[in-house]
Amino acid sequence: MKTPLVQLPVSTRDGQFIARYSENGLAELSFPSVGRASSRAVKPTGIPASIRRWHRATEAALKAVLAGRAAKTLPPLDWSGKTEFQKSVWRALRKIRPGQTKSYGEIARAIGKPKAVRAVGGACGANPIPVLVPCHRVLAANGKIGGFSGGLNRKRELLAREGVCL
DNA sequence: CTCCGCCTACCAA
DNA sequence: TTGGTAGGCGGAG
């Protein structure tokens, strides 16, 4: 099953994120919507114990990263339906520690596709689990901020909390 | 096949 | 430094 079965809110200092789970794990994490936090999140009765457990991990991990610290544990991530290229990029992103940064080119080389620089940017933009899969730690080669699907301000803030100076 | 993008290196002002 | 640009590659339609 690819469609998320359960969608649960995560309240943080930055607002209410939404986590979506499939039977295989966390499939998607959304930034707080600019609009009001109307609980669009459906909270079906009888949430599987496994998902409740994953959600606790998600909450702890998200709060840690938002505070500039490393997440101790992550719930299983469901990347089913995604391409091998994207998964290889996201795996590489997970190796970047808080406070560290890499360029799109470095990621491209790390996954053995040195010329797929721009495509790496595309994969970052398609990252379904931002923050926990730290695409915000990837900068342009010249040390510039680069882009960010969640908004550059957010990227700057996340990096600042990790002690990264631009 | 075409078009677009969280890029880059390079060249001209 | 700033600005324009061609090359390259994966993803979406």
Short mmCIF file of C-alpha atoms (C1' of nucleotides) in Angstrom, two decimals:
data_model
loop_
_atom_site.label_atom_id
_atom_site.label_comp_id
_atom_site.label_asym_id
_atom_site.label_seq_id
_atom_site.Cartn_x
_atom_site.Cartn_y
_atom_site.Cartn_z
CA MET A 1 0.00 0.00 0.00
CA LYS A 2 1.42 3.34 -0.91
CA THR A 3 -1.28 5.60 0.36
CA PRO A 4 -0.72 6.75 3.91
CA LEU A 5 -3.09 5.01 6.25
CA VAL A 6 -2.79 7.37 9.12
CA GLN A 7 -2.04 11.02 9.41
CA LEU A 8 -1.11 12.52 12.76
CA PRO A 9 -0.11 16.02 13.93
CA VAL A 10 3.12 16.88 15.67
CA SER A 11 3.07 20.06 17.71
CA THR A 12 6.40 21.82 17.84
CA ARG A 13 7.82 25.24 18.62
CA ASP A 14 7.47 25.93 14.91
CA GLY A 15 3.88 24.91 14.60
CA GLN A 16 1.99 21.79 13.76
CA PHE A 17 3.70 19.42 11.37
CA ILE A 18 1.75 16.55 9.86
CA ALA A 19 3.18 13.06 9.73
CA ARG A 20 1.69 10.47 7.41
CA TYR A 21 2.26 6.79 7.90
CA SER A 22 1.82 3.79 5.68
CA GLU A 23 1.96 0.28 6.96
CA ASN A 24 5.70 0.39 6.39
CA GLY A 25 6.60 3.48 8.31
CA LEU A 26 6.76 7.26 8.05
CA ALA A 27 6.02 8.17 4.45
CA GLU A 28 5.67 11.90 4.61
CA LEU A 29 6.22 14.88 6.86
CA SER A 30 4.67 18.25 6.07
CA PHE A 31 5.65 21.63 7.37
CA PRO A 32 3.02 23.56 9.31
CA SER A 33 0.61 25.06 6.82
CA VAL A 34 0.66 28.80 6.69
CA GLY A 35 -3.07 28.86 7.15
CA ARG A 36 -4.64 28.12 10.49
CA ALA A 37 -3.98 24.79 12.14
CA SER A 38 -7.41 23.36 11.58
CA SER A 39 -7.07 19.72 12.40
CA ARG A 40 -7.41 18.44 8.91
CA ALA A 41 -5.63 15.47 10.39
CA VAL A 42 -8.00 12.59 10.68
CA LYS A 43 -7.54 10.64 13.82
CA PRO A 44 -9.11 7.29 13.19
CA THR A 45 -9.89 5.15 16.16
CA GLY A 46 -7.75 2.12 16.63
CA ILE A 47 -4.41 3.32 15.38
CA PRO A 48 -2.08 0.33 15.15
CA ALA A 49 0.37 0.07 18.00
CA SER A 50 3.26 0.07 15.56
CA ILE A 51 2.22 3.42 14.17
CA ARG A 52 1.79 4.92 17.59
CA ARG A 53 5.29 3.79 18.40
CA TRP A 54 6.67 5.25 15.18
CA HIS A 55 4.90 8.48 15.86
CA ARG A 56 6.51 8.84 19.26
CA ALA A 57 9.86 8.43 17.54
CA THR A 58 8.89 10.99 14.94
CA GLU A 59 7.89 13.52 17.57
CA ALA A 60 11.10 13.13 19.52
CA ALA A 61 13.25 13.21 16.42
CA LEU A 62 11.54 16.22 14.96
CA LYS A 63 11.84 18.21 18.15
CA ALA A 64 15.50 17.31 18.45
CA VAL A 65 16.37 18.44 14.95
CA LEU A 66 14.31 21.60 15.28
CA ALA A 67 16.43 22.35 18.32
CA GLY A 68 19.61 21.81 16.33
CA ARG A 69 20.38 18.45 17.84
CA ALA A 70 20.73 15.02 16.29
CA ALA A 71 17.77 12.69 16.38
CA LYS A 72 18.54 9.62 18.44
CA THR A 73 16.17 7.39 16.59
CA LEU A 74 14.01 7.67 13.53
CA PRO A 75 10.95 5.63 12.77
CA PRO A 76 11.26 3.37 9.73
CA LEU A 77 10.96 5.47 6.60
CA ASP A 78 8.73 4.34 3.78
CA TRP A 79 10.27 5.28 0.48
CA SER A 80 8.34 2.78 -1.56
CA GLY A 81 7.32 4.05 -4.93
CA LYS A 82 10.31 6.36 -5.17
CA THR A 83 13.11 5.95 -7.68
CA GLU A 84 16.47 4.38 -6.90
CA PHE A 85 18.17 7.63 -7.69
CA GLN A 86 16.08 9.54 -5.19
CA LYS A 87 16.58 6.94 -2.50
CA SER A 88 20.33 6.98 -3.00
CA VAL A 89 20.34 10.75 -2.61
CA TRP A 90 18.22 10.64 0.52
CA ARG A 91 20.41 7.94 2.01
CA ALA A 92 23.39 10.19 1.44
CA LEU A 93 21.61 13.10 3.07
CA ARG A 94 21.04 11.07 6.20
CA LYS A 95 24.79 10.84 6.72
CA ILE A 96 25.19 14.57 7.11
CA ARG A 97 25.39 15.39 10.80
CA PRO A 98 23.80 18.45 12.40
CA GLY A 99 26.04 21.43 11.89
CA GLN A 100 27.66 19.90 8.85
CA THR A 101 26.86 20.82 5.28
CA LYS A 102 27.59 19.39 1.85
CA SER A 103 27.15 20.79 -1.62
CA TYR A 104 24.87 19.31 -4.25
CA GLY A 105 28.03 18.36 -6.13
CA GLU A 106 29.45 16.51 -3.15
CA ILE A 107 26.27 14.51 -2.80
CA ALA A 108 26.38 13.73 -6.51
CA ARG A 109 29.91 12.38 -6.15
CA ALA A 110 29.02 10.50 -2.99
CA ILE A 111 26.39 8.49 -4.81
CA GLY A 112 28.67 7.85 -7.76
CA LYS A 113 27.01 10.20 -10.22
CA PRO A 114 29.32 13.19 -10.25
CA LYS A 115 27.55 14.85 -13.13
CA ALA A 116 24.04 14.49 -11.80
CA VAL A 117 24.42 17.63 -9.75
CA ARG A 118 21.27 19.29 -10.84
CA ALA A 119 19.33 16.07 -10.54
CA VAL A 120 20.48 15.87 -6.93
CA GLY A 121 18.82 19.22 -6.39
CA GLY A 122 15.70 17.75 -7.87
CA ALA A 123 15.78 14.81 -5.50
CA CYS A 124 16.27 17.14 -2.55
CA GLY A 125 13.23 19.07 -3.64
CA ALA A 126 11.25 15.86 -3.84
CA ASN A 127 12.26 14.75 -0.36
CA PRO A 128 9.01 13.63 1.30
CA ILE A 129 10.46 13.79 4.79
CA PRO A 130 12.19 17.13 5.23
CA VAL A 131 14.02 17.99 8.44
CA LEU A 132 14.42 14.33 9.46
CA VAL A 133 16.03 13.62 6.10
CA PRO A 134 18.17 16.76 6.24
CA CYS A 135 18.03 18.22 2.77
CA HIS A 136 18.44 21.60 4.45
CA ARG A 137 22.10 20.72 5.05
CA VAL A 138 22.88 20.81 1.36
CA LEU A 139 24.19 24.11 0.05
CA ALA A 140 25.27 25.35 -3.36
CA ALA A 141 28.93 24.87 -4.26
CA ASN A 142 29.83 28.48 -3.61
CA GLY A 143 28.61 28.22 -0.04
CA LYS A 144 25.42 30.00 -1.00
CA ILE A 145 22.10 28.98 0.45
CA GLY A 146 20.74 27.18 -2.58
CA GLY A 147 17.05 26.41 -2.66
CA PHE A 148 14.55 24.80 -0.34
CA SER A 149 11.04 23.62 -1.03
CA GLY A 150 9.96 24.59 2.45
CA GLY A 151 11.09 28.17 1.99
CA LEU A 152 14.56 29.63 2.34
CA ASN A 153 13.78 31.25 5.66
CA ARG A 154 13.10 27.85 7.10
CA LYS A 155 16.34 26.49 5.70
CA ARG A 156 18.29 29.39 7.15
CA GLU A 157 16.64 28.95 10.53
CA LEU A 158 17.30 25.22 10.69
CA LEU A 159 20.94 25.75 9.81
CA ALA A 160 21.32 28.58 12.27
CA ARG A 161 20.05 26.38 15.07
CA GLU A 162 22.70 23.84 14.19
CA GLY A 163 25.31 26.53 14.39
CA VAL A 164 25.96 26.85 10.70
CA CYS A 165 27.00 30.27 9.49
CA LEU A 166 26.34 31.26 5.94
"C1'" DC B 1 10.15 13.23 -26.65
"C1'" DT B 2 9.93 17.80 -24.32
"C1'" DC B 3 10.35 20.83 -20.52
"C1'" DC B 4 11.88 22.10 -16.06
"C1'" DG B 5 14.75 22.34 -11.89
"C1'" DC B 6 17.08 23.33 -4.16
"C1'" DC B 7 23.46 23.12 -9.87
"C1'" DT B 8 28.06 24.31 -11.80
"C1'" DA B 9 31.94 25.95 -14.07
"C1'" DC B 10 33.21 29.43 -17.07
"C1'" DC B 11 33.50 33.77 -19.48
"C1'" DA B 12 32.46 38.67 -20.07
"C1'" DA B 13 31.72 43.11 -17.96
"C1'" DT C 1 31.79 41.05 -7.91
"C1'" DT C 2 27.69 40.49 -10.69
"C1'" DG C 3 25.31 38.54 -14.67
"C1'" DG C 4 24.40 35.47 -18.54
"C1'" DT C 5 24.93 30.69 -20.14
"C1'" DA C 6 25.69 26.02 -21.93
"C1'" DG C 7 26.20 21.46 -20.28
"C1'" DG C 8 24.18 17.47 -17.88
"C1'" DC C 9 20.92 14.44 -15.68
"C1'" DG C 10 16.71 12.56 -13.61
"C1'" DG C 11 11.65 13.07 -13.20
"C1'" DA C 12 7.03 14.24 -14.81
"C1'" DG C 13 3.67 14.40 -18.44
#
